[in-house]
Coordinates of C-alpha atoms and ligand atoms in Angstrom, one line a residue:
M1 CA 0.0 0.0 0.0
V2 CA 1.2 3.5 -0.8
A3 CA 1.9 5.8 2.2
R4 CA -1.0 8.2 2.8
D5 CA -0.2 11.3 4.9
P6 CA -3.1 11.4 7.3
H7 CA -3.4 15.2 7.2
R8 CA -3.6 15.1 3.4
F9 CA -6.5 12.6 3.5
V10 CA -8.1 13.7 6.8
N11 CA -11.6 13.6 5.3
E12 CA -11.2 9.8 4.7
L13 CA -10.3 9.0 8.3
D14 CA -12.7 7.5 10.8
K15 CA -14.1 9.5 13.8
T16 CA -11.6 8.0 16.3
A17 CA -8.6 8.9 14.1
V18 CA -10.0 12.5 13.5
D19 CA -10.6 12.9 17.3
R20 CA -7.0 11.8 17.9
L21 CA -5.7 14.4 15.4
V22 CA -7.9 17.1 17.0
A23 CA -6.4 16.3 20.4
R24 CA -2.8 16.2 19.0
L25 CA -3.2 19.6 17.2
E26 CA -4.5 21.2 20.4
S27 CA -1.8 19.6 22.6
R28 CA 1.0 20.6 20.2
A29 CA -0.3 24.2 20.2
K30 CA 0.1 24.3 24.0
D31 CA 3.6 22.8 23.9
K32 CA 5.9 25.5 25.2
V33 CA 8.5 25.0 22.4
F34 CA 5.9 25.3 19.7
T35 CA 4.3 28.3 21.4
R36 CA 7.7 30.0 21.3
L37 CA 8.2 29.1 17.6
F38 CA 4.9 30.7 16.7
D39 CA 5.5 33.7 18.9
K40 CA 8.8 34.3 17.0
Y41 CA 7.0 35.2 13.8
A42 CA 3.5 36.2 15.0
D43 CA 4.3 39.9 15.1
R44 CA 5.3 39.8 11.4
I45 CA 1.8 38.7 10.4
N46 CA -0.2 41.2 12.6
P47 CA -2.2 43.0 10.0
G48 CA -2.9 46.1 12.2
P49 CA -6.3 47.7 13.0
S50 CA -9.0 46.4 10.7
G51 CA -6.5 44.4 8.7
R52 CA -7.2 40.8 7.6
V53 CA -4.9 37.8 8.0
L54 CA -5.5 34.3 6.6
E55 CA -4.2 31.0 7.9
V56 CA -4.3 28.3 5.2
G57 CA -4.6 24.8 6.6
C58 CA -5.7 26.0 10.0
G59 CA -6.8 22.6 11.4
T60 CA -8.6 23.2 14.7
G61 CA -7.6 26.9 14.5
A62 CA -5.0 26.6 17.2
T63 CA -2.6 29.0 15.5
T64 CA -5.3 31.3 14.1
R65 CA -6.8 31.6 17.6
A66 CA -3.3 32.1 19.2
L67 CA -2.9 35.0 16.8
A68 CA -6.3 36.5 17.6
R69 CA -5.7 36.1 21.4
R70 CA -2.5 38.2 21.3
G71 CA -3.1 41.6 23.1
V72 CA -1.7 43.5 20.1
F73 CA -4.0 41.9 17.6
S74 CA -6.9 44.1 16.5
G75 CA -7.7 42.8 13.0
K76 CA -9.6 39.8 11.7
A77 CA -8.0 36.3 11.6
V78 CA -9.5 33.9 9.1
G79 CA -8.7 30.2 9.0
V80 CA -9.5 27.8 6.2
D81 CA -9.1 24.0 6.3
Q82 CA -10.3 21.1 4.2
S83 CA -11.7 19.2 7.2
V84 CA -15.3 19.9 8.2
H85 CA -14.6 18.3 11.6
F86 CA -11.5 20.5 12.3
I87 CA -13.5 23.6 11.3
Q88 CA -16.4 22.7 13.6
A89 CA -13.9 22.2 16.4
A90 CA -12.2 25.5 15.6
R91 CA -15.5 27.4 15.8
Q92 CA -16.3 25.8 19.1
F93 CA -12.9 26.5 20.6
A94 CA -13.2 30.1 19.5
L95 CA -16.6 30.4 21.2
D96 CA -15.2 28.8 24.4
E97 CA -12.3 31.2 24.4
G98 CA -14.5 34.3 23.9
I99 CA -12.7 35.4 20.7
A100 CA -15.4 34.4 18.1
R101 CA -15.8 38.0 16.9
K102 CA -12.1 38.2 16.0
V103 CA -12.0 35.0 14.0
D104 CA -13.8 33.4 11.1
F105 CA -13.4 29.7 10.0
H106 CA -14.2 28.2 6.6
V107 CA -14.0 24.8 5.0
G108 CA -12.0 24.9 1.8
D109 CA -9.1 23.5 -0.3
A110 CA -5.8 25.3 -0.2
H111 CA -5.3 24.4 -3.9
G112 CA -8.3 26.6 -4.8
L113 CA -9.1 29.2 -2.2
D114 CA -12.6 30.7 -2.2
F115 CA -11.4 34.3 -1.6
P116 CA -10.9 37.2 -4.1
D117 CA -7.5 38.3 -5.3
G118 CA -5.5 40.5 -2.9
S119 CA -8.1 40.2 -0.1
F120 CA -5.7 39.7 2.8
D121 CA -2.9 41.8 4.3
A122 CA -1.0 38.7 5.5
V123 CA -1.3 35.0 4.7
F124 CA 0.4 32.2 6.6
A125 CA 0.7 28.4 6.7
H126 CA 1.8 26.7 9.9
T127 CA 2.8 23.1 9.1
L128 CA 0.5 22.8 6.1
I129 CA 2.9 22.9 3.1
S130 CA 4.5 19.5 4.1
H131 CA 1.1 17.8 3.8
V132 CA -0.5 19.2 0.6
T133 CA -0.9 17.3 -2.7
D134 CA 0.7 20.1 -4.8
P135 CA 2.8 22.7 -2.8
A136 CA 3.4 24.9 -5.9
A137 CA -0.4 25.3 -6.5
V138 CA -0.9 26.1 -2.8
L139 CA 1.8 28.7 -2.9
R140 CA 0.2 30.3 -6.0
E141 CA -3.1 30.5 -4.2
M142 CA -1.6 32.0 -1.1
V143 CA 0.0 34.7 -3.2
R144 CA -3.1 35.4 -5.2
V145 CA -5.2 36.2 -2.2
L146 CA -2.5 38.3 -0.6
R147 CA -2.5 42.0 -1.5
P148 CA 0.7 43.4 -3.2
G149 CA 3.1 44.4 -0.5
G150 CA 1.5 42.0 2.0
T151 CA 3.3 39.5 4.1
L152 CA 3.4 35.7 3.5
A153 CA 4.8 33.5 6.2
I154 CA 5.5 29.8 6.0
F155 CA 6.5 27.7 9.0
D156 CA 7.1 24.0 8.7
G157 CA 9.5 21.1 9.5
D158 CA 12.3 19.9 7.4
Y159 CA 11.0 16.4 8.2
A160 CA 13.8 14.6 6.3
S161 CA 15.8 15.7 9.4
M162 CA 13.4 14.1 11.9
T163 CA 15.2 11.4 13.9
Y164 CA 14.6 9.2 16.9
G165 CA 17.5 7.6 18.9
H166 CA 17.8 3.8 18.8
P167 CA 20.7 1.5 19.7
D168 CA 20.4 -0.4 16.4
H169 CA 21.4 2.4 14.0
E170 CA 20.3 0.6 10.9
L171 CA 16.8 -0.1 12.2
G172 CA 16.6 3.4 13.7
H173 CA 17.3 4.9 10.3
K174 CA 14.8 2.7 8.6
M175 CA 12.1 3.6 11.1
D176 CA 12.9 7.3 10.9
V177 CA 12.3 7.1 7.1
A178 CA 9.2 5.0 7.5
L179 CA 7.7 7.4 10.1
V180 CA 8.3 10.4 7.9
T181 CA 7.1 8.7 4.7
A182 CA 3.9 7.7 6.5
S183 CA 3.3 11.1 8.0
F184 CA 4.3 13.7 5.3
N185 CA 3.6 14.1 1.6
N186 CA 6.5 16.6 1.2
P187 CA 9.1 16.0 3.8
R188 CA 11.8 18.1 2.0
I189 CA 9.6 21.1 0.8
M190 CA 11.3 23.6 3.1
R191 CA 14.5 23.0 1.2
D192 CA 12.8 24.0 -2.1
L193 CA 10.8 27.1 -1.0
P194 CA 13.6 29.7 -1.1
R195 CA 14.3 28.6 -4.8
L196 CA 10.5 28.6 -5.7
M197 CA 9.5 31.9 -4.1
P198 CA 10.7 34.3 -6.8
D199 CA 8.8 32.4 -9.4
F200 CA 5.6 33.2 -7.5
G201 CA 6.4 36.9 -7.2
L202 CA 7.7 36.6 -3.6
K203 CA 10.7 38.3 -2.1
L204 CA 12.2 36.4 0.8
Q205 CA 12.8 38.9 3.6
E206 CA 13.7 36.8 6.6
A207 CA 14.4 33.2 7.3
W208 CA 15.5 31.2 10.3
G209 CA 15.7 27.7 11.6
D210 CA 15.1 26.1 15.0
A211 CA 16.1 22.7 16.2
V212 CA 13.3 21.1 18.2
V213 CA 15.1 18.6 20.4
E214 CA 13.9 16.4 23.3
V215 CA 16.6 14.6 25.2
G216 CA 15.8 12.5 28.3
S217 CA 12.0 13.0 28.5
G218 CA 9.6 13.1 25.5
S219 CA 6.6 15.5 25.1
Y220 CA 6.1 16.7 21.5
F221 CA 8.0 13.7 20.0
K222 CA 6.1 11.3 22.3
S223 CA 2.7 12.5 21.1
F224 CA 4.0 12.5 17.5
V225 CA 5.3 9.0 17.5
E226 CA 2.3 7.6 19.4
T227 CA -0.1 9.3 16.9
Y228 CA 1.7 8.4 13.7
A229 CA 3.5 5.1 14.2
P230 CA 0.3 3.2 13.4
Y231 CA 0.3 4.8 10.0
I232 CA 3.6 3.1 9.2
I233 CA 1.8 -0.2 9.6
K234 CA -1.3 1.0 7.7
A235 CA 1.0 2.0 4.8
G236 CA 2.8 -1.3 4.8
L237 CA 6.2 0.4 5.3
A238 CA 7.2 -2.0 8.1
P239 CA 5.7 -5.1 9.8
A240 CA 3.5 -4.5 12.8
D241 CA 5.8 -6.4 15.2
T242 CA 8.8 -4.3 14.1
V243 CA 6.9 -1.0 14.6
D244 CA 5.5 -2.1 18.0
T245 CA 8.9 -3.2 19.3
W246 CA 10.5 0.1 18.1
L247 CA 7.7 2.2 19.6
A248 CA 8.0 0.2 22.9
A249 CA 11.8 1.0 22.9
Q250 CA 11.0 4.7 22.5
Q251 CA 8.5 4.6 25.4
E252 CA 11.0 2.7 27.6
S253 CA 13.7 5.3 26.9
M254 CA 11.3 8.1 27.8
A255 CA 10.5 6.3 31.1
A256 CA 14.2 5.7 31.7
G257 CA 15.2 9.3 30.9
T258 CA 17.4 8.2 28.0
F259 CA 15.2 9.4 25.1
F260 CA 16.5 11.3 22.1
A261 CA 14.5 12.8 19.2
A262 CA 15.1 15.9 17.0
C263 CA 13.9 17.8 13.9
T264 CA 14.7 21.1 12.3
Y265 CA 11.9 23.7 11.7
Y266 CA 12.1 26.7 9.4
T267 CA 10.3 30.0 9.2
Y268 CA 10.2 32.0 6.0
I269 CA 8.8 35.6 5.8
A270 CA 8.3 37.0 2.3
Q271 CA 6.7 40.0 0.7
R272 CA 4.4 39.9 -2.3
C273 CA 6.1 42.1 -4.9
Ligands
SAM325 C1 -0.4 19.5 10.8 S1 -2.0 20.2 10.5 C2 -1.7 21.9 11.0 C3 -2.9 22.6 11.5 C4 -2.7 24.0 12.1 N1 -2.0 24.9 11.1 C5 -1.9 23.9 13.4 O1 -0.7 24.2 13.3 O2 -2.5 23.5 14.4 C6 -2.2 20.3 8.8 C7 -3.5 20.8 8.3 O3 -3.5 21.0 6.9 C8 -4.8 20.6 6.5 N2 -4.7 20.4 5.0 C9 -4.0 19.5 4.4 N3 -4.2 19.6 3.0 C10 -5.1 20.6 2.9 C11 -5.7 21.2 1.7 N4 -5.5 20.7 0.5 N5 -6.6 22.2 1.9 C12 -6.8 22.7 3.1 N6 -6.3 22.2 4.3 C13 -5.4 21.1 4.1 C14 -5.2 19.4 7.3 O4 -6.6 19.2 7.2 C15 -4.7 19.8 8.6 O5 -5.6 20.5 9.4

């Protein structure tokens, strides 16, 4: 069976799998490392009073809501995602948080956004581009709905760098590749974007990378591996007993305080020419 990135095919997952992804997106957004990574670029996409900002692939709206909750934010934050379930959850979370008037959530496909040309002051994607079917088409759409001079921000992992420690290096490498192949449609896209941006009328203004590293205990990488390891089996990338034994070794190393996992994340800030 061919690997199927669960976030690319979220509309084909059963309710249990969707509920699990909702919980994971919300827990990741509360992780202090990921909060810091979003905070590092959030000021760059603040559209100012009465400005409009769009998050493409907003999931449960965790990042859109985080932007709207910022004290300095006085515009409108709009989120679009392909999943009806994620968008319903996003609307409910916004109501619960008392920020419903600052946000707006829509179901839609990033490859063909249902917004007029130039209708946003800033457009961003937070861990979307690694999942989509056609990253170039999504980039084109993000630029189309952004006004000239507006800011585009893309944050995502360079998932080809994601690795978990394991005493058997050969097996460890195979499992790293299997986990990434099962989880991401475009694990190397962040390496391509600086080269692609000028073709889409974008001028890269700032770029930086952050290593997300957990040594000893596991939090983000614990939730990641426990959520996505089953997809390795579903995709037929490794036998169930191999995956289960490898996952158990990860969990044992977390309990023993000897765990290691790491991945590099990049943030690109560009201006529409
Ligand atoms: C890893 S999640 C990130 C969600 C959110 N940005 C966050 O950080 O919490 C990736 C999201 O991209 C969405 N997605 C993937 N392909 C999409 C597409 N073609 N159009 C719209 N959303 C898409 C998925 O439904 C999922 O919600």
